[in-house]
Amino acid sequence: MVDMPAAIAENVQQIDWGQLSAKVEDYKPVIDVVRKTWSKESLLDIIQGHISVPDDTINEAIAARIEPDGQVKSLSITSKENGRLEIHADTKKIGRVELSGTVDTFVHHADCSYMSYTVRERALKDHGLMSWFFSRISLSMAERLVGHVELVDDLPTKISGNTITVDFHELLRSSELGQTSIQGYNLLDVLRIEEAVPHDGYIEFKTSLDVPDEVKTMLINIFL
């Protein structure tokens, strides 16, 4: 069970439930998107500053983005206690691919959203394949926080040496969360992700929700 922050719990007790019920229809589109994007537990985790996402959850999201008859037969990640993120793939073109590296940056702000990953101990080859891999990995890592986003084409990427940077900002802007506001606050813009740190079997994201406590309370009430 996740405890509510004290200020928010106090706001919940002060709610005029009759007034809130009268406005349910006005907020129905927001309610639908919030419930599709978060659970009560994940929303509280985000508000409290960190959320842990298991590898299994990320790998399920990655698997859902792999075309049955595509060039990549499988793709998955393994998070390690030493901060490494391992990538495992099976491709029709070059067979098995195994990478081990670090998540140097994983950021989402109102004006930017990107991930940088550096491969350690071996050269980063086949740039087209790497773009395909990390387009899906980055979105699948973010899915627990921003909701599902359909990927049609590979995301913009930049490769410098052994570091690949994936820009997923414009795609997020077109998502349901990116099109949803409450009390004048766009929900994608107020969500902040500062970093992603691999641990043994999960990735921990440093987060915040940049809205007043009363708006946080309104969002939590959706799950009550």
PDB file of C-alpha atoms in Angstrom, residues 5-193:
ATOM      1  CA  PRO A   5       1.610  12.721   1.087  1.00  0.00           C
ATOM      2  CA  ALA A   6       0.205  14.519   4.151  1.00  0.00           C
ATOM      3  CA  ALA A   7      -0.852  17.690   2.310  1.00  0.00           C
ATOM      4  CA  ILE A   8      -2.745  15.688  -0.289  1.00  0.00           C
ATOM      5  CA  ALA A   9      -4.403  13.415   2.284  1.00  0.00           C
ATOM      6  CA  GLU A  10      -5.655  16.553   4.089  1.00  0.00           C
ATOM      7  CA  ASN A  11      -7.054  17.915   0.819  1.00  0.00           C
ATOM      8  CA  VAL A  12      -8.898  14.633   0.215  1.00  0.00           C
ATOM      9  CA  GLN A  13     -10.662  14.976   3.580  1.00  0.00           C
ATOM     10  CA  GLN A  14     -11.794  18.507   2.678  1.00  0.00           C
ATOM     11  CA  ILE A  15     -13.359  17.603  -0.672  1.00  0.00           C
ATOM     12  CA  ASP A  16     -16.924  18.618  -1.381  1.00  0.00           C
ATOM     13  CA  TRP A  17     -17.987  15.259  -2.832  1.00  0.00           C
ATOM     14  CA  GLY A  18     -21.356  16.576  -3.984  1.00  0.00           C
ATOM     15  CA  GLN A  19     -19.710  19.332  -6.003  1.00  0.00           C
ATOM     16  CA  LEU A  20     -17.189  16.887  -7.423  1.00  0.00           C
ATOM     17  CA  SER A  21     -19.929  14.480  -8.522  1.00  0.00           C
ATOM     18  CA  ALA A  22     -21.705  17.307 -10.338  1.00  0.00           C
ATOM     19  CA  LYS A  23     -18.563  17.904 -12.396  1.00  0.00           C
ATOM     20  CA  VAL A  24     -17.823  14.286 -13.265  1.00  0.00           C
ATOM     21  CA  GLU A  25     -19.243  14.597 -16.772  1.00  0.00           C
ATOM     22  CA  ASP A  26     -17.134  17.711 -17.426  1.00  0.00           C
ATOM     23  CA  TYR A  27     -14.004  15.811 -16.454  1.00  0.00           C
ATOM     24  CA  LYS A  28     -14.861  12.478 -18.057  1.00  0.00           C
ATOM     25  CA  PRO A  29     -12.285  12.763 -20.897  1.00  0.00           C
ATOM     26  CA  VAL A  30      -9.584  13.594 -18.337  1.00  0.00           C
ATOM     27  CA  ILE A  31     -10.694  10.752 -16.071  1.00  0.00           C
ATOM     28  CA  ASP A  32     -10.532   8.259 -18.946  1.00  0.00           C
ATOM     29  CA  VAL A  33      -6.991   9.282 -19.943  1.00  0.00           C
ATOM     30  CA  VAL A  34      -5.694   9.354 -16.355  1.00  0.00           C
ATOM     31  CA  ARG A  35      -7.059   5.877 -15.655  1.00  0.00           C
ATOM     32  CA  LYS A  36      -5.515   4.534 -18.875  1.00  0.00           C
ATOM     33  CA  THR A  37      -2.148   6.128 -18.100  1.00  0.00           C
ATOM     34  CA  TRP A  38      -1.672   5.533 -14.370  1.00  0.00           C
ATOM     35  CA  SER A  39      -2.859   3.468 -11.454  1.00  0.00           C
ATOM     36  CA  LYS A  40      -3.338   5.063  -8.033  1.00  0.00           C
ATOM     37  CA  GLU A  41      -0.046   3.502  -6.927  1.00  0.00           C
ATOM     38  CA  SER A  42       1.963   4.666  -9.940  1.00  0.00           C
ATOM     39  CA  LEU A  43       0.531   8.200  -9.711  1.00  0.00           C
ATOM     40  CA  LEU A  44       1.442   8.432  -6.023  1.00  0.00           C
ATOM     41  CA  ASP A  45       4.925   7.115  -6.787  1.00  0.00           C
ATOM     42  CA  ILE A  46       5.396   9.777  -9.466  1.00  0.00           C
ATOM     43  CA  ILE A  47       4.196  12.509  -7.086  1.00  0.00           C
ATOM     44  CA  GLN A  48       6.519  11.292  -4.325  1.00  0.00           C
ATOM     45  CA  GLY A  49       9.531  11.507  -6.611  1.00  0.00           C
ATOM     46  CA  HIS A  50      10.402   8.029  -7.839  1.00  0.00           C
ATOM     47  CA  ILE A  51       8.796   5.055  -9.508  1.00  0.00           C
ATOM     48  CA  SER A  52      10.314   1.613 -10.047  1.00  0.00           C
ATOM     49  CA  VAL A  53       9.378  -0.272 -13.202  1.00  0.00           C
ATOM     50  CA  PRO A  54      10.236  -4.002 -13.380  1.00  0.00           C
ATOM     51  CA  ASP A  55      12.121  -5.374 -16.375  1.00  0.00           C
ATOM     52  CA  ASP A  56       9.207  -7.740 -17.034  1.00  0.00           C
ATOM     53  CA  THR A  57       6.840  -4.776 -17.470  1.00  0.00           C
ATOM     54  CA  ILE A  58       9.236  -3.035 -19.867  1.00  0.00           C
ATOM     55  CA  ASN A  59       9.851  -6.228 -21.823  1.00  0.00           C
ATOM     56  CA  GLU A  60       6.116  -6.823 -22.256  1.00  0.00           C
ATOM     57  CA  ALA A  61       5.824  -3.338 -23.741  1.00  0.00           C
ATOM     58  CA  ILE A  62       8.802  -3.947 -26.039  1.00  0.00           C
ATOM     59  CA  ALA A  63       7.376  -7.276 -27.217  1.00  0.00           C
ATOM     60  CA  ALA A  64       4.098  -5.565 -28.133  1.00  0.00           C
ATOM     61  CA  ARG A  65       6.053  -3.254 -30.477  1.00  0.00           C
ATOM     62  CA  ILE A  66       7.696  -6.056 -32.468  1.00  0.00           C
ATOM     63  CA  GLU A  67       6.067  -6.918 -35.789  1.00  0.00           C
ATOM     64  CA  PRO A  68       5.484 -10.699 -36.179  1.00  0.00           C
ATOM     65  CA  ASP A  69       7.118 -10.850 -39.633  1.00  0.00           C
ATOM     66  CA  GLY A  70       9.720  -8.140 -39.085  1.00  0.00           C
ATOM     67  CA  GLN A  71      13.514  -8.280 -39.190  1.00  0.00           C
ATOM     68  CA  VAL A  72      13.756  -8.407 -35.388  1.00  0.00           C
ATOM     69  CA  LYS A  73      12.460 -11.626 -33.873  1.00  0.00           C
ATOM     70  CA  SER A  74      12.939 -10.654 -30.222  1.00  0.00           C
ATOM     71  CA  LEU A  75      14.189  -7.733 -28.131  1.00  0.00           C
ATOM     72  CA  SER A  76      14.489  -7.388 -24.364  1.00  0.00           C
ATOM     73  CA  ILE A  77      16.409  -5.617 -21.601  1.00  0.00           C
ATOM     74  CA  THR A  78      17.984  -6.730 -18.332  1.00  0.00           C
ATOM     75  CA  SER A  79      18.742  -4.197 -15.603  1.00  0.00           C
ATOM     76  CA  LYS A  80      21.779  -4.827 -13.416  1.00  0.00           C
ATOM     77  CA  GLU A  81      22.661  -3.739  -9.900  1.00  0.00           C
ATOM     78  CA  ASN A  82      25.865  -2.099 -11.165  1.00  0.00           C
ATOM     79  CA  GLY A  83      23.800   0.372 -13.198  1.00  0.00           C
ATOM     80  CA  ARG A  84      24.250  -1.415 -16.503  1.00  0.00           C
ATOM     81  CA  LEU A  85      21.381  -1.988 -18.889  1.00  0.00           C
ATOM     82  CA  GLU A  86      21.844  -5.054 -21.069  1.00  0.00           C
ATOM     83  CA  ILE A  87      20.128  -5.372 -24.454  1.00  0.00           C
ATOM     84  CA  HIS A  88      19.319  -8.787 -25.950  1.00  0.00           C
ATOM     85  CA  ALA A  89      18.023  -9.217 -29.487  1.00  0.00           C
ATOM     86  CA  ASP A  90      17.569 -11.878 -32.121  1.00  0.00           C
ATOM     87  CA  THR A  91      17.520 -10.567 -35.692  1.00  0.00           C
ATOM     88  CA  LYS A  92      17.116 -12.135 -39.117  1.00  0.00           C
ATOM     89  CA  LYS A  93      19.922 -10.013 -40.569  1.00  0.00           C
ATOM     90  CA  ILE A  94      22.821 -10.562 -38.150  1.00  0.00           C
ATOM     91  CA  GLY A  95      21.543 -13.114 -35.640  1.00  0.00           C
ATOM     92  CA  ARG A  96      21.989 -12.580 -31.916  1.00  0.00           C
ATOM     93  CA  VAL A  97      22.918  -9.142 -30.608  1.00  0.00           C
ATOM     94  CA  GLU A  98      24.088  -8.611 -27.022  1.00  0.00           C
ATOM     95  CA  LEU A  99      24.912  -5.134 -25.713  1.00  0.00           C
ATOM     96  CA  SER A 100      25.840  -3.868 -22.268  1.00  0.00           C
ATOM     97  CA  GLY A 101      25.874  -0.180 -21.477  1.00  0.00           C
ATOM     98  CA  THR A 102      24.694   2.714 -19.365  1.00  0.00           C
ATOM     99  CA  VAL A 103      21.662   4.974 -19.477  1.00  0.00           C
ATOM    100  CA  ASP A 104      23.494   8.301 -19.426  1.00  0.00           C
ATOM    101  CA  THR A 105      20.344  10.431 -19.654  1.00  0.00           C
ATOM    102  CA  PHE A 106      16.622   9.789 -19.534  1.00  0.00           C
ATOM    103  CA  VAL A 107      14.723  13.069 -19.393  1.00  0.00           C
ATOM    104  CA  HIS A 108      11.238  14.327 -20.023  1.00  0.00           C
ATOM    105  CA  HIS A 109      10.395  18.012 -19.509  1.00  0.00           C
ATOM    106  CA  ALA A 110       7.798  20.249 -21.143  1.00  0.00           C
ATOM    107  CA  ASP A 111      10.240  21.161 -23.917  1.00  0.00           C
ATOM    108  CA  CYS A 112      12.315  17.987 -24.385  1.00  0.00           C
ATOM    109  CA  SER A 113      12.154  14.202 -24.037  1.00  0.00           C
ATOM    110  CA  TYR A 114      15.152  12.025 -24.846  1.00  0.00           C
ATOM    111  CA  MET A 115      17.304   9.092 -23.821  1.00  0.00           C
ATOM    112  CA  SER A 116      21.058   8.643 -24.250  1.00  0.00           C
ATOM    113  CA  TYR A 117      22.662   5.200 -23.968  1.00  0.00           C
ATOM    114  CA  THR A 118      26.356   4.351 -24.263  1.00  0.00           C
ATOM    115  CA  VAL A 119      27.506   0.890 -25.240  1.00  0.00           C
ATOM    116  CA  ARG A 120      30.496  -0.253 -23.189  1.00  0.00           C
ATOM    117  CA  GLU A 121      33.240  -2.697 -24.172  1.00  0.00           C
ATOM    118  CA  ARG A 122      32.347  -3.028 -27.856  1.00  0.00           C
ATOM    119  CA  ALA A 123      31.629  -0.932 -30.929  1.00  0.00           C
ATOM    120  CA  LEU A 124      28.143   0.288 -31.728  1.00  0.00           C
ATOM    121  CA  LYS A 125      27.435  -1.190 -35.167  1.00  0.00           C
ATOM    122  CA  ASP A 126      24.544  -1.157 -37.663  1.00  0.00           C
ATOM    123  CA  HIS A 127      23.137   2.276 -36.940  1.00  0.00           C
ATOM    124  CA  GLY A 128      19.808   1.501 -38.597  1.00  0.00           C
ATOM    125  CA  LEU A 129      19.257  -1.470 -36.324  1.00  0.00           C
ATOM    126  CA  MET A 130      20.273   0.540 -33.258  1.00  0.00           C
ATOM    127  CA  SER A 131      17.721   3.197 -34.141  1.00  0.00           C
ATOM    128  CA  TRP A 132      15.060   0.484 -34.390  1.00  0.00           C
ATOM    129  CA  PHE A 133      16.088  -1.032 -31.030  1.00  0.00           C
ATOM    130  CA  PHE A 134      16.226   2.170 -29.035  1.00  0.00           C
ATOM    131  CA  SER A 135      13.086   3.709 -30.500  1.00  0.00           C
ATOM    132  CA  ARG A 136      11.187   0.804 -28.949  1.00  0.00           C
ATOM    133  CA  ILE A 137      13.241   0.520 -25.775  1.00  0.00           C
ATOM    134  CA  SER A 138      12.940   4.205 -24.870  1.00  0.00           C
ATOM    135  CA  LEU A 139       9.167   4.314 -25.372  1.00  0.00           C
ATOM    136  CA  SER A 140       8.674   1.051 -23.500  1.00  0.00           C
ATOM    137  CA  MET A 141      10.706   2.387 -20.568  1.00  0.00           C
ATOM    138  CA  ALA A 142       8.500   5.493 -20.468  1.00  0.00           C
ATOM    139  CA  GLU A 143       5.169   3.700 -20.945  1.00  0.00           C
ATOM    140  CA  ARG A 144       4.392   3.221 -17.232  1.00  0.00           C
ATOM    141  CA  LEU A 145       4.752   6.987 -16.789  1.00  0.00           C
ATOM    142  CA  VAL A 146       3.207   8.441 -19.960  1.00  0.00           C
ATOM    143  CA  GLY A 147       0.854   5.712 -21.162  1.00  0.00           C
ATOM    144  CA  HIS A 148       1.006   3.723 -24.379  1.00  0.00           C
ATOM    145  CA  VAL A 149       2.119   5.619 -27.464  1.00  0.00           C
ATOM    146  CA  GLU A 150       1.842   4.143 -30.953  1.00  0.00           C
ATOM    147  CA  LEU A 151       5.125   4.054 -32.876  1.00  0.00           C
ATOM    148  CA  VAL A 152       4.781   4.161 -36.655  1.00  0.00           C
ATOM    149  CA  ASP A 153       8.319   5.105 -37.724  1.00  0.00           C
ATOM    150  CA  ASP A 154      11.640   4.935 -35.915  1.00  0.00           C
ATOM    151  CA  LEU A 155      12.303   7.946 -33.711  1.00  0.00           C
ATOM    152  CA  PRO A 156      14.905  10.630 -34.492  1.00  0.00           C
ATOM    153  CA  THR A 157      18.291   9.372 -33.331  1.00  0.00           C
ATOM    154  CA  LYS A 158      21.817  10.715 -33.170  1.00  0.00           C
ATOM    155  CA  ILE A 159      24.822   8.416 -32.893  1.00  0.00           C
ATOM    156  CA  SER A 160      28.186   9.722 -31.747  1.00  0.00           C
ATOM    157  CA  GLY A 161      30.825   7.056 -31.236  1.00  0.00           C
ATOM    158  CA  ASN A 162      29.285   4.466 -28.952  1.00  0.00           C
ATOM    159  CA  THR A 163      26.482   6.734 -27.695  1.00  0.00           C
ATOM    160  CA  ILE A 164      23.008   6.797 -29.180  1.00  0.00           C
ATOM    161  CA  THR A 165      20.491   9.523 -28.313  1.00  0.00           C
ATOM    162  CA  VAL A 166      16.806   9.022 -29.057  1.00  0.00           C
ATOM    163  CA  ASP A 167      14.406  11.991 -29.198  1.00  0.00           C
ATOM    164  CA  PHE A 168      10.813  10.984 -28.409  1.00  0.00           C
ATOM    165  CA  HIS A 169       9.441  14.435 -27.556  1.00  0.00           C
ATOM    166  CA  GLU A 170       7.290  15.044 -30.631  1.00  0.00           C
ATOM    167  CA  LEU A 171       5.764  11.586 -30.425  1.00  0.00           C
ATOM    168  CA  LEU A 172       4.773  12.153 -26.800  1.00  0.00           C
ATOM    169  CA  ARG A 173       3.217  15.483 -27.722  1.00  0.00           C
ATOM    170  CA  SER A 174       0.757  13.628 -29.970  1.00  0.00           C
ATOM    171  CA  SER A 175      -0.164  11.118 -27.246  1.00  0.00           C
ATOM    172  CA  GLU A 176      -3.405  11.112 -25.276  1.00  0.00           C
ATOM    173  CA  LEU A 177      -1.581  12.461 -22.224  1.00  0.00           C
ATOM    174  CA  GLY A 178      -0.082  15.214 -24.370  1.00  0.00           C
ATOM    175  CA  GLN A 179      -3.579  16.257 -25.442  1.00  0.00           C
ATOM    176  CA  THR A 180      -5.097  16.258 -21.942  1.00  0.00           C
ATOM    177  CA  SER A 181      -5.297  19.141 -19.462  1.00  0.00           C
ATOM    178  CA  ILE A 182      -6.847  19.624 -16.031  1.00  0.00           C
ATOM    179  CA  GLN A 183      -7.413  23.022 -14.448  1.00  0.00           C
ATOM    180  CA  GLY A 184      -5.323  24.544 -17.229  1.00  0.00           C
ATOM    181  CA  TYR A 185      -2.340  22.210 -16.712  1.00  0.00           C
ATOM    182  CA  ASN A 186      -1.297  19.980 -19.618  1.00  0.00           C
ATOM    183  CA  LEU A 187      -0.587  16.597 -18.003  1.00  0.00           C
ATOM    184  CA  LEU A 188       2.388  15.784 -20.229  1.00  0.00           C
ATOM    185  CA  ASP A 189       3.993  19.181 -19.623  1.00  0.00           C
ATOM    186  CA  VAL A 190       3.725  18.964 -15.832  1.00  0.00           C
ATOM    187  CA  LEU A 191       5.159  15.444 -15.674  1.00  0.00           C
ATOM    188  CA  ARG A 192       8.926  15.533 -15.203  1.00  0.00           C
ATOM    189  CA  ILE A 193      11.414  12.687 -15.473  1.00  0.00           C
TER     190      ILE A 193
END
